[in-house]
One Martini backbone bead per residue (centre of mass of N, CA, C, O) as a GRO file, in nm:
protein
  471
    1MET     BB    1 -14.021   3.678 -16.394
    2PRO     BB    2 -14.054   3.577 -16.099
    3ASP     BB    3 -13.937   3.328 -15.917
    4ARG     BB    4 -13.932   3.081 -15.732
    5PRO     BB    5 -13.810   2.988 -15.460
    6ARG     BB    6 -13.599   2.740 -15.363
    7SER     BB    7 -13.782   2.693 -15.087
    8PHE     BB    8 -14.025   2.604 -15.225
    9ARG     BB    9 -14.351   2.500 -15.096
   10ARG     BB   10 -14.627   2.353 -15.021
   11ARG     BB   11 -14.924   2.498 -14.879
   12THR     BB   12 -15.163   2.527 -14.602
   13LEU     BB   13 -15.437   2.719 -14.502
   14ALA     BB   14 -15.586   2.737 -14.216
   15LEU     BB   15 -15.896   2.843 -14.121
   16ALA     BB   16 -15.835   2.856 -13.802
   17THR     BB   17 -15.649   3.119 -13.795
   18GLY     BB   18 -15.817   3.387 -13.858
   19ILE     BB   19 -15.768   3.548 -14.098
   20ALA     BB   20 -15.793   3.889 -14.211
   21LEU     BB   21 -16.017   3.890 -14.501
   22ALA     BB   22 -16.210   4.088 -14.437
   23ALA     BB   23 -16.371   4.350 -14.434
   24GLY     BB   24 -16.243   4.679 -14.342
   25ALA     BB   25 -15.998   4.793 -14.173
   26LEU     BB   26 -15.697   4.869 -14.256
   27LEU     BB   27 -15.652   5.143 -14.073
   28ALA     BB   28 -15.695   5.301 -13.792
   29ALA     BB   29 -15.667   5.605 -13.667
   30PRO     BB   30 -15.502   5.710 -13.414
   31ALA     BB   31 -15.458   5.880 -13.155
   32ALA     BB   32 -15.284   6.147 -13.083
   33ASP     BB   33 -14.963   6.143 -12.876
   34ALA     BB   34 -14.826   6.348 -13.075
   35ALA     BB   35 -14.579   6.554 -13.282
   36PRO     BB   36 -14.468   6.428 -13.534
   37GLN     BB   37 -14.303   6.381 -13.800
   38GLN     BB   38 -14.349   6.366 -14.131
   39PRO     BB   39 -14.373   6.107 -14.333
   40GLY     BB   40 -14.344   6.035 -14.675
   41LYS     BB   41 -14.257   6.267 -14.878
   42ARG     BB   42 -14.162   6.071 -15.124
   43LEU     BB   43 -14.441   5.972 -15.228
   44ARG     BB   44 -14.458   6.221 -15.409
   45ALA     BB   45 -14.546   6.190 -15.753
   46ASP     BB   46 -14.556   6.482 -15.971
   47PHE     BB   47 -14.582   6.505 -16.310
   48ASN     BB   48 -14.809   6.767 -16.343
   49GLY     BB   49 -14.828   6.974 -16.088
   50ASP     BB   50 -15.127   6.947 -15.911
   51GLY     BB   51 -15.067   6.809 -15.604
   52TYR     BB   52 -15.087   6.509 -15.695
   53GLY     BB   53 -15.041   6.188 -15.682
   54ASP     BB   54 -14.864   5.955 -15.884
   55LEU     BB   55 -14.875   5.649 -16.089
   56ALA     BB   56 -14.622   5.410 -16.162
   57VAL     BB   57 -14.629   5.129 -16.399
   58ALA     BB   58 -14.505   4.817 -16.520
   59ALA     BB   59 -14.479   4.622 -16.849
   60PRO     BB   60 -14.197   4.468 -16.965
   61TYR     BB   61 -14.354   4.207 -17.128
   62ALA     BB   62 -14.502   4.356 -17.335
   63THR     BB   63 -14.694   4.397 -17.614
   64VAL     BB   64 -14.586   4.617 -17.887
   65ASN     BB   65 -14.665   4.641 -18.199
   66GLY     BB   66 -14.598   4.312 -18.202
   67LYS     BB   67 -14.376   4.331 -17.975
   68THR     BB   68 -14.222   4.130 -17.773
   69ARG     BB   69 -14.113   4.257 -17.477
   70ALA     BB   70 -14.110   4.575 -17.494
   71GLY     BB   71 -14.291   4.761 -17.323
   72TYR     BB   72 -14.447   4.954 -17.049
   73VAL     BB   73 -14.595   5.261 -16.911
   74ALA     BB   74 -14.815   5.337 -16.649
   75VAL     BB   75 -15.032   5.623 -16.573
   76LEU     BB   76 -15.179   5.755 -16.274
   77TYR     BB   77 -15.362   6.032 -16.207
   78GLY     BB   78 -15.422   6.255 -15.979
   79SER     BB   79 -15.693   6.364 -15.751
   80ALA     BB   80 -15.960   6.442 -15.557
   81ARG     BB   81 -16.057   6.128 -15.643
   82GLY     BB   82 -15.791   6.031 -15.729
   83LEU     BB   83 -15.716   5.793 -15.934
   84SER     BB   84 -15.765   5.834 -16.295
   85ALA     BB   85 -15.603   5.916 -16.522
   86ARG     BB   86 -15.481   5.739 -16.815
   87LYS     BB   87 -15.144   5.638 -16.933
   88VAL     BB   88 -14.942   5.525 -17.208
   89TYR     BB   89 -14.590   5.442 -17.234
   90THR     BB   90 -14.369   5.436 -17.511
   91GLN     BB   91 -14.138   5.426 -17.780
   92ALA     BB   92 -14.404   5.552 -17.954
   93SER     BB   93 -14.432   5.803 -17.810
   94PRO     BB   94 -14.450   6.122 -17.798
   95GLY     BB   95 -14.110   6.225 -17.731
   96ILE     BB   96 -14.005   5.931 -17.717
   97PRO     BB   97 -13.733   5.764 -17.732
   98GLY     BB   98 -13.710   5.538 -17.981
   99THR     BB   99 -13.791   5.184 -18.046
  100VAL     BB  100 -13.999   4.935 -18.100
  101GLU     BB  101 -13.881   4.624 -17.960
  102LYS     BB  102 -13.778   4.326 -17.915
  103ALA     BB  103 -13.677   4.288 -17.585
  104ASP     BB  104 -13.641   4.572 -17.431
  105LEU     BB  105 -13.782   4.621 -17.149
  106PHE     BB  106 -13.966   4.859 -17.096
  107GLY     BB  107 -13.965   4.900 -16.737
  108ASP     BB  108 -13.755   4.732 -16.550
  109ARG     BB  109 -13.717   5.032 -16.440
  110LEU     BB  110 -13.800   5.270 -16.166
  111VAL     BB  111 -13.761   5.635 -16.121
  112THR     BB  112 -13.815   5.910 -15.898
  113ALA     BB  113 -13.752   6.262 -15.997
  114ASP     BB  114 -13.630   6.600 -15.986
  115LEU     BB  115 -13.375   6.653 -16.204
  116ASP     BB  116 -13.420   6.973 -16.313
  117GLY     BB  117 -13.583   7.162 -16.099
  118ASP     BB  118 -13.906   7.242 -16.205
  119GLY     BB  119 -14.134   7.077 -16.008
  120TYR     BB  120 -14.129   6.812 -16.175
  121THR     BB  121 -14.169   6.491 -16.200
  122ASP     BB  122 -13.960   6.234 -16.296
  123LEU     BB  123 -13.887   5.943 -16.519
  124LEU     BB  124 -13.699   5.654 -16.484
  125VAL     BB  125 -13.632   5.427 -16.760
  126GLY     BB  126 -13.574   5.103 -16.809
  127ALA     BB  127 -13.391   4.897 -17.073
  128GLY     BB  128 -13.253   4.583 -17.061
  129GLY     BB  129 -13.269   4.513 -17.402
  130GLU     BB  130 -13.128   4.741 -17.519
  131ARG     BB  131 -12.969   4.823 -17.837
  132TRP     BB  132 -12.662   5.017 -17.871
  133THR     BB  133 -12.461   5.309 -17.978
  134GLU     BB  134 -12.162   5.458 -17.817
  135GLY     BB  135 -11.850   5.551 -17.888
  136GLY     BB  136 -11.817   5.266 -18.048
  137VAL     BB  137 -12.011   5.113 -17.841
  138ASP     BB  138 -12.172   4.842 -17.746
  139ARG     BB  139 -12.498   4.834 -17.601
  140LEU     BB  140 -12.678   4.732 -17.299
  141SER     BB  141 -12.904   4.917 -17.228
  142ASN     BB  142 -13.113   5.180 -17.072
  143ARG     BB  143 -13.189   5.534 -16.977
  144THR     BB  144 -13.498   5.710 -16.948
  145VAL     BB  145 -13.615   6.040 -16.941
  146LEU     BB  146 -13.922   6.155 -16.824
  147TRP     BB  147 -14.058   6.466 -16.853
  148GLY     BB  148 -14.216   6.668 -16.663
  149GLY     BB  149 -14.549   6.832 -16.680
  150PRO     BB  150 -14.859   6.975 -16.720
  151LYS     BB  151 -14.913   6.694 -16.919
  152GLY     BB  152 -14.673   6.542 -16.839
  153PHE     BB  153 -14.537   6.337 -17.076
  154GLY     BB  154 -14.354   6.485 -17.374
  155SER     BB  155 -14.053   6.395 -17.302
  156GLY     BB  156 -13.714   6.263 -17.377
  157THR     BB  157 -13.401   6.108 -17.237
  158VAL     BB  158 -13.106   5.959 -17.294
  159LEU     BB  159 -12.868   5.858 -17.115
  160PRO     BB  160 -12.558   5.867 -17.109
  161ALA     BB  161 -12.301   5.687 -17.127
  162GLU     BB  162 -12.096   5.496 -16.899
  163GLY     BB  163 -11.831   5.471 -17.030
  164THR     BB  164 -11.728   5.135 -17.163
  165GLY     BB  165 -11.967   4.990 -17.093
  166HIS     BB  166 -12.218   4.771 -17.177
  167TYR     BB  167 -12.392   4.806 -16.928
  168GLN     BB  168 -12.682   5.066 -16.867
  169ASP     BB  169 -12.886   4.926 -16.613
  170PRO     BB  170 -12.851   4.993 -16.320
  171LEU     BB  171 -12.903   5.012 -16.006
  172THR     BB  172 -13.120   5.289 -15.915
  173VAL     BB  173 -13.118   5.594 -15.720
  174ALA     BB  174 -13.289   5.861 -15.545
  175GLY     BB  175 -13.142   6.174 -15.416
  176ASP     BB  176 -12.997   6.384 -15.157
  177PHE     BB  177 -12.648   6.327 -15.097
  178ASP     BB  178 -12.537   6.658 -15.050
  179GLY     BB  179 -12.754   6.889 -14.959
  180ASP     BB  180 -12.835   7.101 -15.221
  181GLY     BB  181 -13.150   7.039 -15.331
  182HIS     BB  182 -13.073   6.813 -15.535
  183GLN     BB  183 -13.125   6.557 -15.745
  184ASP     BB  184 -12.993   6.231 -15.749
  185LEU     BB  185 -12.795   5.965 -15.898
  186ALA     BB  186 -12.747   5.621 -15.789
  187ARG     BB  187 -12.478   5.389 -15.809
  188ASN     BB  188 -12.254   5.160 -15.793
  189GLY     BB  189 -11.974   5.399 -15.778
  190ARG     BB  190 -12.198   5.635 -15.852
  191VAL     BB  191 -12.278   5.991 -15.872
  192LEU     BB  192 -12.531   6.189 -16.007
  193LEU     BB  193 -12.543   6.532 -16.007
  194GLY     BB  194 -12.751   6.774 -15.944
  195PRO     BB  195 -12.867   6.910 -16.197
  196PHE     BB  196 -13.025   6.832 -16.497
  197GLY     BB  197 -13.020   6.826 -16.818
  198ARG     BB  198 -13.198   6.774 -17.117
  199ASP     BB  199 -12.937   6.588 -17.204
  200GLY     BB  200 -12.867   6.415 -16.923
  201ARG     BB  201 -12.664   6.591 -16.774
  202PRO     BB  202 -12.483   6.646 -16.509
  203ALA     BB  203 -12.330   6.866 -16.283
  204GLY     BB  204 -12.197   6.597 -16.158
  205THR     BB  205 -11.944   6.369 -16.003
  206GLN     BB  206 -11.922   6.073 -15.797
  207GLU     BB  207 -11.665   5.879 -15.722
  208GLY     BB  208 -11.652   5.587 -15.531
  209ALA     BB  209 -11.970   5.523 -15.459
  210ASP     BB  210 -12.024   5.279 -15.263
  211PHE     BB  211 -12.258   5.036 -15.142
  212VAL     BB  212 -12.028   4.823 -15.099
  213ASP     BB  213 -11.806   4.569 -14.952
  214GLY     BB  214 -11.709   4.429 -15.225
  215ASP     BB  215 -11.789   4.134 -15.417
  216LEU     BB  216 -12.116   4.219 -15.493
  217ASN     BB  217 -12.466   4.180 -15.536
  218THR     BB  218 -12.688   4.423 -15.611
  219VAL     BB  219 -13.054   4.398 -15.536
  220SER     BB  220 -13.111   4.642 -15.325
  221ALA     BB  221 -13.260   4.976 -15.253
  222ALA     BB  222 -13.273   5.251 -15.013
  223VAL     BB  223 -13.420   5.576 -14.926
  224GLY     BB  224 -13.307   5.790 -14.648
  225ASP     BB  225 -13.317   5.963 -14.331
  226THR     BB  226 -13.138   5.814 -14.064
  227ASP     BB  227 -13.012   6.096 -13.898
  228GLY     BB  228 -13.163   6.387 -13.940
  229ASP     BB  229 -12.985   6.595 -14.152
  230GLY     BB  230 -13.135   6.624 -14.452
  231ILE     BB  231 -12.983   6.372 -14.577
  232ASP     BB  232 -12.944   6.123 -14.784
  233ASP     BB  233 -12.959   5.768 -14.769
  234ILE     BB  234 -12.822   5.428 -14.812
  235VAL     BB  235 -12.967   5.102 -14.846
  236THR     BB  236 -12.823   4.769 -14.893
  237LEU     BB  237 -12.875   4.473 -15.079
  238ALA     BB  238 -12.661   4.184 -15.077
  239ARG     BB  239 -12.481   3.928 -15.271
  240SER     BB  240 -12.355   3.662 -15.356
  241TYR     BB  241 -12.290   3.502 -15.662
  242ASP     BB  242 -12.287   3.232 -15.500
  243TRP     BB  243 -12.360   2.942 -15.386
  244ASP     BB  244 -12.380   2.730 -15.149
  245ASP     BB  245 -12.398   2.403 -15.042
  246GLU     BB  246 -12.725   2.469 -14.977
  247GLY     BB  247 -12.830   2.686 -15.202
  248ASN     BB  248 -12.728   2.965 -15.090
  249TYR     BB  249 -12.702   3.294 -15.005
  250GLY     BB  250 -12.530   3.557 -14.916
  251ASN     BB  251 -12.627   3.820 -14.687
  252TYR     BB  252 -12.620   4.187 -14.715
  253VAL     BB  253 -12.600   4.498 -14.519
  254TYR     BB  254 -12.585   4.849 -14.613
  255SER     BB  255 -12.462   5.179 -14.509
  256ALA     BB  256 -12.488   5.506 -14.679
  257ARG     BB  257 -12.406   5.820 -14.602
  258GLY     BB  258 -12.480   6.134 -14.632
  259GLY     BB  259 -12.317   6.452 -14.743
  260ARG     BB  260 -12.157   6.741 -14.833
  261ASP     BB  261 -11.947   6.530 -14.994
  262GLY     BB  262 -12.140   6.296 -15.002
  263LEU     BB  263 -12.100   5.976 -15.024
  264ARG     BB  264 -12.020   5.739 -14.807
  265ALA     BB  265 -11.895   5.482 -14.674
  266PRO     BB  266 -11.976   5.171 -14.623
  267VAL     BB  267 -12.173   4.997 -14.368
  268GLY     BB  268 -12.207   4.714 -14.196
  269LEU     BB  269 -12.499   4.522 -14.094
  270LYS     BB  270 -12.427   4.244 -13.920
  271ASP     BB  271 -12.713   4.171 -13.788
  272LEU     BB  272 -12.820   4.115 -14.108
  273TYR     BB  273 -12.665   3.885 -14.169
  274GLY     BB  274 -12.758   3.585 -14.374
  275PRO     BB  275 -13.045   3.594 -14.386
  276LYS     BB  276 -13.290   3.592 -14.580
  277ALA     BB  277 -13.344   3.836 -14.851
  278ASP     BB  278 -13.564   4.061 -15.068
  279ALA     BB  279 -13.630   4.329 -14.895
  280LEU     BB  280 -13.637   4.696 -14.862
  281ALA     BB  281 -13.711   4.971 -14.622
  282LEU     BB  282 -13.787   5.323 -14.554
  283GLY     BB  283 -13.903   5.467 -14.232
  284ASP     BB  284 -14.091   5.648 -13.983
  285LEU     BB  285 -14.222   5.453 -13.728
  286ASP     BB  286 -14.179   5.660 -13.449
  287GLY     BB  287 -14.148   5.986 -13.502
  288ASP     BB  288 -13.818   6.100 -13.484
  289GLY     BB  289 -13.702   6.182 -13.790
  290ARG     BB  290 -13.610   5.881 -13.863
  291ALA     BB  291 -13.514   5.628 -14.069
  292ASP     BB  292 -13.621   5.310 -14.085
  293LEU     BB  293 -13.563   4.955 -14.106
  294VAL     BB  294 -13.682   4.710 -14.351
  295VAL     BB  295 -13.666   4.352 -14.367
  296GLY     BB  296 -13.759   4.102 -14.618
  297SER     BB  297 -13.934   3.767 -14.640
  298ASP     BB  298 -13.987   3.536 -14.385
  299GLY     BB  299 -14.013   3.814 -14.256
  300LEU     BB  300 -13.935   4.073 -14.022
  301ARG     BB  301 -13.676   4.330 -13.996
  302VAL     BB  302 -13.604   4.579 -13.743
  303VAL     BB  303 -13.437   4.904 -13.756
  304TYR     BB  304 -13.355   5.164 -13.545
  305ALA     BB  305 -13.282   5.486 -13.560
  306GLY     BB  306 -13.031   5.719 -13.487
  307LYS     BB  307 -12.813   5.982 -13.470
  308GLN     BB  308 -12.614   5.773 -13.653
  309GLY     BB  309 -12.829   5.596 -13.748
  310LEU     BB  310 -12.742   5.288 -13.846
  311GLY     BB  311 -12.675   5.020 -13.626
  312PRO     BB  312 -12.610   4.816 -13.399
  313GLY     BB  313 -12.826   4.539 -13.343
  314ARG     BB  314 -13.087   4.366 -13.270
  315PRO     BB  315 -13.348   4.285 -13.441
  316GLN     BB  316 -13.667   4.309 -13.502
  317VAL     BB  317 -13.916   4.047 -13.504
  318ILE     BB  318 -14.170   3.976 -13.759
  319THR     BB  319 -14.450   3.761 -13.771
  320GLN     BB  320 -14.734   3.553 -13.793
  321ASP     BB  321 -14.669   3.490 -13.468
  322THR     BB  322 -14.719   3.765 -13.385
  323PRO     BB  323 -14.884   3.949 -13.189
  324GLY     BB  324 -15.152   4.076 -13.405
  325VAL     BB  325 -15.086   3.875 -13.635
  326PRO     BB  326 -15.226   3.728 -13.879
  327GLY     BB  327 -15.189   3.395 -13.873
  328THR     BB  328 -14.927   3.167 -13.999
  329GLN     BB  329 -14.610   3.064 -13.986
  330GLU     BB  330 -14.475   2.972 -14.309
  331ALA     BB  331 -14.281   2.821 -14.510
  332GLY     BB  332 -14.293   3.023 -14.810
  333ASP     BB  333 -14.492   3.274 -14.790
  334MET     BB  334 -14.341   3.553 -14.786
  335PHE     BB  335 -14.319   3.763 -14.546
  336GLY     BB  336 -14.189   4.040 -14.719
  337ARG     BB  337 -14.116   4.020 -15.030
  338SER     BB  338 -14.262   4.297 -15.006
  339LEU     BB  339 -14.218   4.667 -14.972
  340ALA     BB  340 -14.375   4.942 -14.784
  341VAL     BB  341 -14.331   5.288 -14.656
  342GLY     BB  342 -14.599   5.466 -14.482
  343ASP     BB  343 -14.875   5.687 -14.425
  344VAL     BB  344 -15.192   5.551 -14.380
  345THR     BB  345 -15.335   5.695 -14.114
  346GLY     BB  346 -15.228   6.004 -14.041
  347ASP     BB  347 -15.022   6.015 -13.764
  348GLY     BB  348 -14.703   6.064 -13.862
  349ARG     BB  349 -14.649   5.755 -13.914
  350ALA     BB  350 -14.515   5.484 -14.031
  351ASP     BB  351 -14.605   5.210 -14.233
  352ILE     BB  352 -14.647   4.864 -14.322
  353VAL     BB  353 -14.618   4.703 -14.640
  354ALA     BB  354 -14.675   4.344 -14.690
  355GLY     BB  355 -14.603   4.091 -14.886
  356ILE     BB  356 -14.783   3.751 -14.945
  357PRO     BB  357 -14.763   3.568 -15.231
  358PHE     BB  358 -14.758   3.243 -15.102
  359GLU     BB  359 -15.032   3.227 -15.004
  360ASP     BB  360 -15.282   3.008 -14.887
  361PHE     BB  361 -15.620   2.860 -14.975
  362GLY     BB  362 -15.602   2.575 -14.919
  363ARG     BB  363 -15.606   2.471 -15.255
  364VAL     BB  364 -15.507   2.763 -15.295
  365ARG     BB  365 -15.217   2.841 -15.445
  366ASN     BB  366 -15.049   3.131 -15.441
  367ALA     BB  367 -15.244   3.380 -15.411
  368GLY     BB  368 -15.224   3.597 -15.188
  369THR     BB  369 -15.119   3.876 -14.980
  370PHE     BB  370 -15.158   4.158 -14.746
  371ALA     BB  371 -15.000   4.379 -14.509
  372VAL     BB  372 -15.082   4.608 -14.231
  373LEU     BB  373 -14.847   4.785 -14.024
  374PRO     BB  374 -14.842   4.979 -13.753
  375GLY     BB  375 -14.728   5.255 -13.632
  376GLY     BB  376 -14.550   5.420 -13.348
  377ARG     BB  377 -14.398   5.531 -13.073
  378SER     BB  378 -14.271   5.213 -13.067
  379GLY     BB  379 -14.347   5.141 -13.340
  380VAL     BB  380 -14.355   4.809 -13.440
  381THR     BB  381 -14.558   4.526 -13.302
  382GLY     BB  382 -14.839   4.408 -13.468
  383ALA     BB  383 -15.055   4.561 -13.370
  384GLY     BB  384 -15.330   4.598 -13.590
  385THR     BB  385 -15.312   4.403 -13.806
  386ARG     BB  386 -15.380   4.363 -14.159
  387VAL     BB  387 -15.536   4.128 -14.393
  388PHE     BB  388 -15.541   4.088 -14.761
  389SER     BB  389 -15.748   3.995 -15.044
  390GLN     BB  390 -15.942   3.903 -15.314
  391ASP     BB  391 -16.160   3.783 -15.087
  392SER     BB  392 -16.222   4.046 -14.990
  393ALA     BB  393 -16.447   4.255 -14.922
  394GLY     BB  394 -16.444   4.490 -15.195
  395VAL     BB  395 -16.254   4.314 -15.376
  396PRO     BB  396 -16.150   4.268 -15.672
  397GLY     BB  397 -16.196   3.949 -15.753
  398ARG     BB  398 -16.006   3.627 -15.728
  399ALA     BB  399 -15.866   3.376 -15.571
  400GLU     BB  400 -15.581   3.214 -15.723
  401THR     BB  401 -15.373   3.016 -15.855
  402ASP     BB  402 -15.079   3.191 -15.902
  403ASP     BB  403 -15.114   3.509 -15.861
  404LEU     BB  404 -14.932   3.669 -15.653
  405PHE     BB  405 -15.054   3.852 -15.449
  406GLY     BB  406 -14.796   4.079 -15.348
  407LEU     BB  407 -14.524   4.079 -15.507
  408THR     BB  408 -14.612   4.381 -15.514
  409VAL     BB  409 -14.559   4.711 -15.359
  410PHE     BB  410 -14.720   5.031 -15.275
  411LEU     BB  411 -14.730   5.402 -15.249
  412VAL     BB  412 -15.002   5.654 -15.261
  413ASP     BB  413 -15.118   6.006 -15.296
  414GLY     BB  414 -15.389   6.064 -15.501
  415ASN     BB  415 -15.576   6.289 -15.308
  416GLY     BB  416 -15.404   6.473 -15.099
  417ASP     BB  417 -15.454   6.381 -14.768
  418GLY     BB  418 -15.173   6.246 -14.640
  419ARG     BB  419 -15.247   5.955 -14.731
  420ALA     BB  420 -15.165   5.633 -14.798
  421GLU     BB  421 -15.206   5.413 -15.072
  422PRO     BB  422 -15.234   5.097 -15.140
  423VAL     BB  423 -15.038   4.897 -15.373
  424VAL     BB  424 -15.108   4.602 -15.578
  425GLY     BB  425 -14.933   4.334 -15.727
  426ALA     BB  426 -15.009   4.077 -16.004
  427PRO     BB  427 -14.817   3.949 -16.255
  428TRP     BB  428 -14.973   3.647 -16.264
  429GLU     BB  429 -15.228   3.728 -16.353
  430ASP     BB  430 -15.375   3.574 -16.596
  431SER     BB  431 -15.125   3.436 -16.718
  432HIS     BB  432 -14.925   3.703 -16.690
  433ALA     BB  433 -15.073   3.976 -16.733
  434GLY     BB  434 -15.174   4.130 -16.495
  435ALA     BB  435 -15.225   4.346 -16.197
  436VAL     BB  436 -15.389   4.627 -16.018
  437TRP     BB  437 -15.429   4.760 -15.684
  438VAL     BB  438 -15.635   5.007 -15.512
  439PHE     BB  439 -15.640   5.141 -15.185
  440PRO     BB  440 -15.779   5.278 -14.939
  441GLY     BB  441 -15.616   5.477 -14.670
  442ARG     BB  442 -15.813   5.456 -14.423
  443THR     BB  443 -16.082   5.223 -14.339
  444SER     BB  444 -16.135   5.064 -14.627
  445THR     BB  445 -16.201   4.836 -14.897
  446GLN     BB  446 -16.400   5.010 -14.990
  447GLY     BB  447 -16.317   5.108 -15.324
  448ALA     BB  448 -16.157   4.919 -15.451
  449ALA     BB  449 -15.926   4.895 -15.729
  450THR     BB  450 -15.879   4.784 -16.071
  451PHE     BB  451 -15.616   4.716 -16.323
  452GLY     BB  452 -15.559   4.650 -16.678
  453ALA     BB  453 -15.553   4.592 -17.005
  454ARG     BB  454 -15.844   4.680 -17.055
  455THR     BB  455 -15.819   4.962 -16.927
  456LEU     BB  456 -15.552   5.043 -17.112
  457GLY     BB  457 -15.544   4.909 -17.406
  458THR     BB  458 -15.378   4.640 -17.393
  459VAL     BB  459 -15.178   4.370 -17.399
  460ALA     BB  460 -15.199   4.086 -17.197
  461SER     BB  461 -15.004   3.879 -17.290
  462GLY     BB  462 -14.736   3.849 -17.073
  463ALA     BB  463 -14.691   4.143 -16.938
  464GLY     BB  464 -14.664   4.193 -16.616
  465LEU     BB  465 -14.842   4.371 -16.463
  466GLY     BB  466 -14.678   4.493 -16.165
  467ALA     BB  467 -14.364   4.426 -16.154
  468VAL     BB  468 -14.314   4.757 -16.156
  469PHE     BB  469 -14.203   4.997 -15.937
  470PRO     BB  470 -14.082   5.247 -15.791
  471GLY     BB  471 -13.736   5.262 -15.628
   0.00000   0.00000   0.00000
């Protein structure tokens, strides 16, 4: 599970800051002042093809069939009433390949895409501790595709090993990087071109498709169309492998644009180099049809895309000291430690959901909150931001020390109304059992729901439910 940042120190949140933790509007939809293009189309992961968005979330440290840290994936299926039917998938589920074993970490990565082009969203599940052999080579980790269908996931395929490498679960993202209408899978150095066969083999491969320039550790990646050409691009957060003399990493952000010939060479966004970064996300914040970039850590940095995608220029900085943002900016609160971007208000422009997992409430340390920052014609300004916690009226649960509520965030349109509902994970809840909250996406925290091991019928101890959403 995620460790505290090296810069972590205890903080106290003064009650006089007036942080907006009471129930009320998540974000009220503003009056439409234009007819922007709809963002967030990739929000919908529809595993059973019923037209409603579904939610996948992993508990990679969960005990399954007595095997510790074997891991599972929980799926909540959408409906006209929102997320309702729940099902848990493990390596012991019918049709899913593999065997439940100690420390497999099934679910340590999740990626959604319609890989075989049949109209049902599939789920790529990483298992970082899986040990297996292919081609006479001992392998560590694998990636299993759970194939979507009318009843959800009924079968799966382990992707063939790539090359002679030992490790087989690299950071992977999905998108259409060559504009042919098929979903591809990309990792640093290679793109597997769709459509995929049910044997897990791609239609083709693009080699030399690097995410970064140089010997760097790729830690996060986001996919979106930054230049409006209808082809997906990748933005990557990378770090040096070693700390500097002050105990920090160098941080780098790269953009690799897609094209008819596949993914192009990465270009460094040098105005984003240096400051600590933990998360990034892409979405059309100003409604111009191009995906903008948000980088988060202890504050947000926003870069607006132009006709040539993401280019140079000083980023917009938003913190808890920005007018309109509730609270006070304090070192170590980690405002933006997790990010999701999509249309919460239904105005056709993307909004930002930012986790603040190390926020304190008086003596309650690291309880955590999350913020929703509205987009608009001028992008995100901070005005109208709302912040919520487990102590907000209408939200199940209670803020407690080290819950880290907001350590992960996600967005899903579970009721098909075109508005995204914020989803918040607290993998440290109840001594690392973990839990997930789903918030209504329109006007109120009333009706917010939570689920955990008891709801799913799984083992709670150390599961870390909510640690991983699809990336």
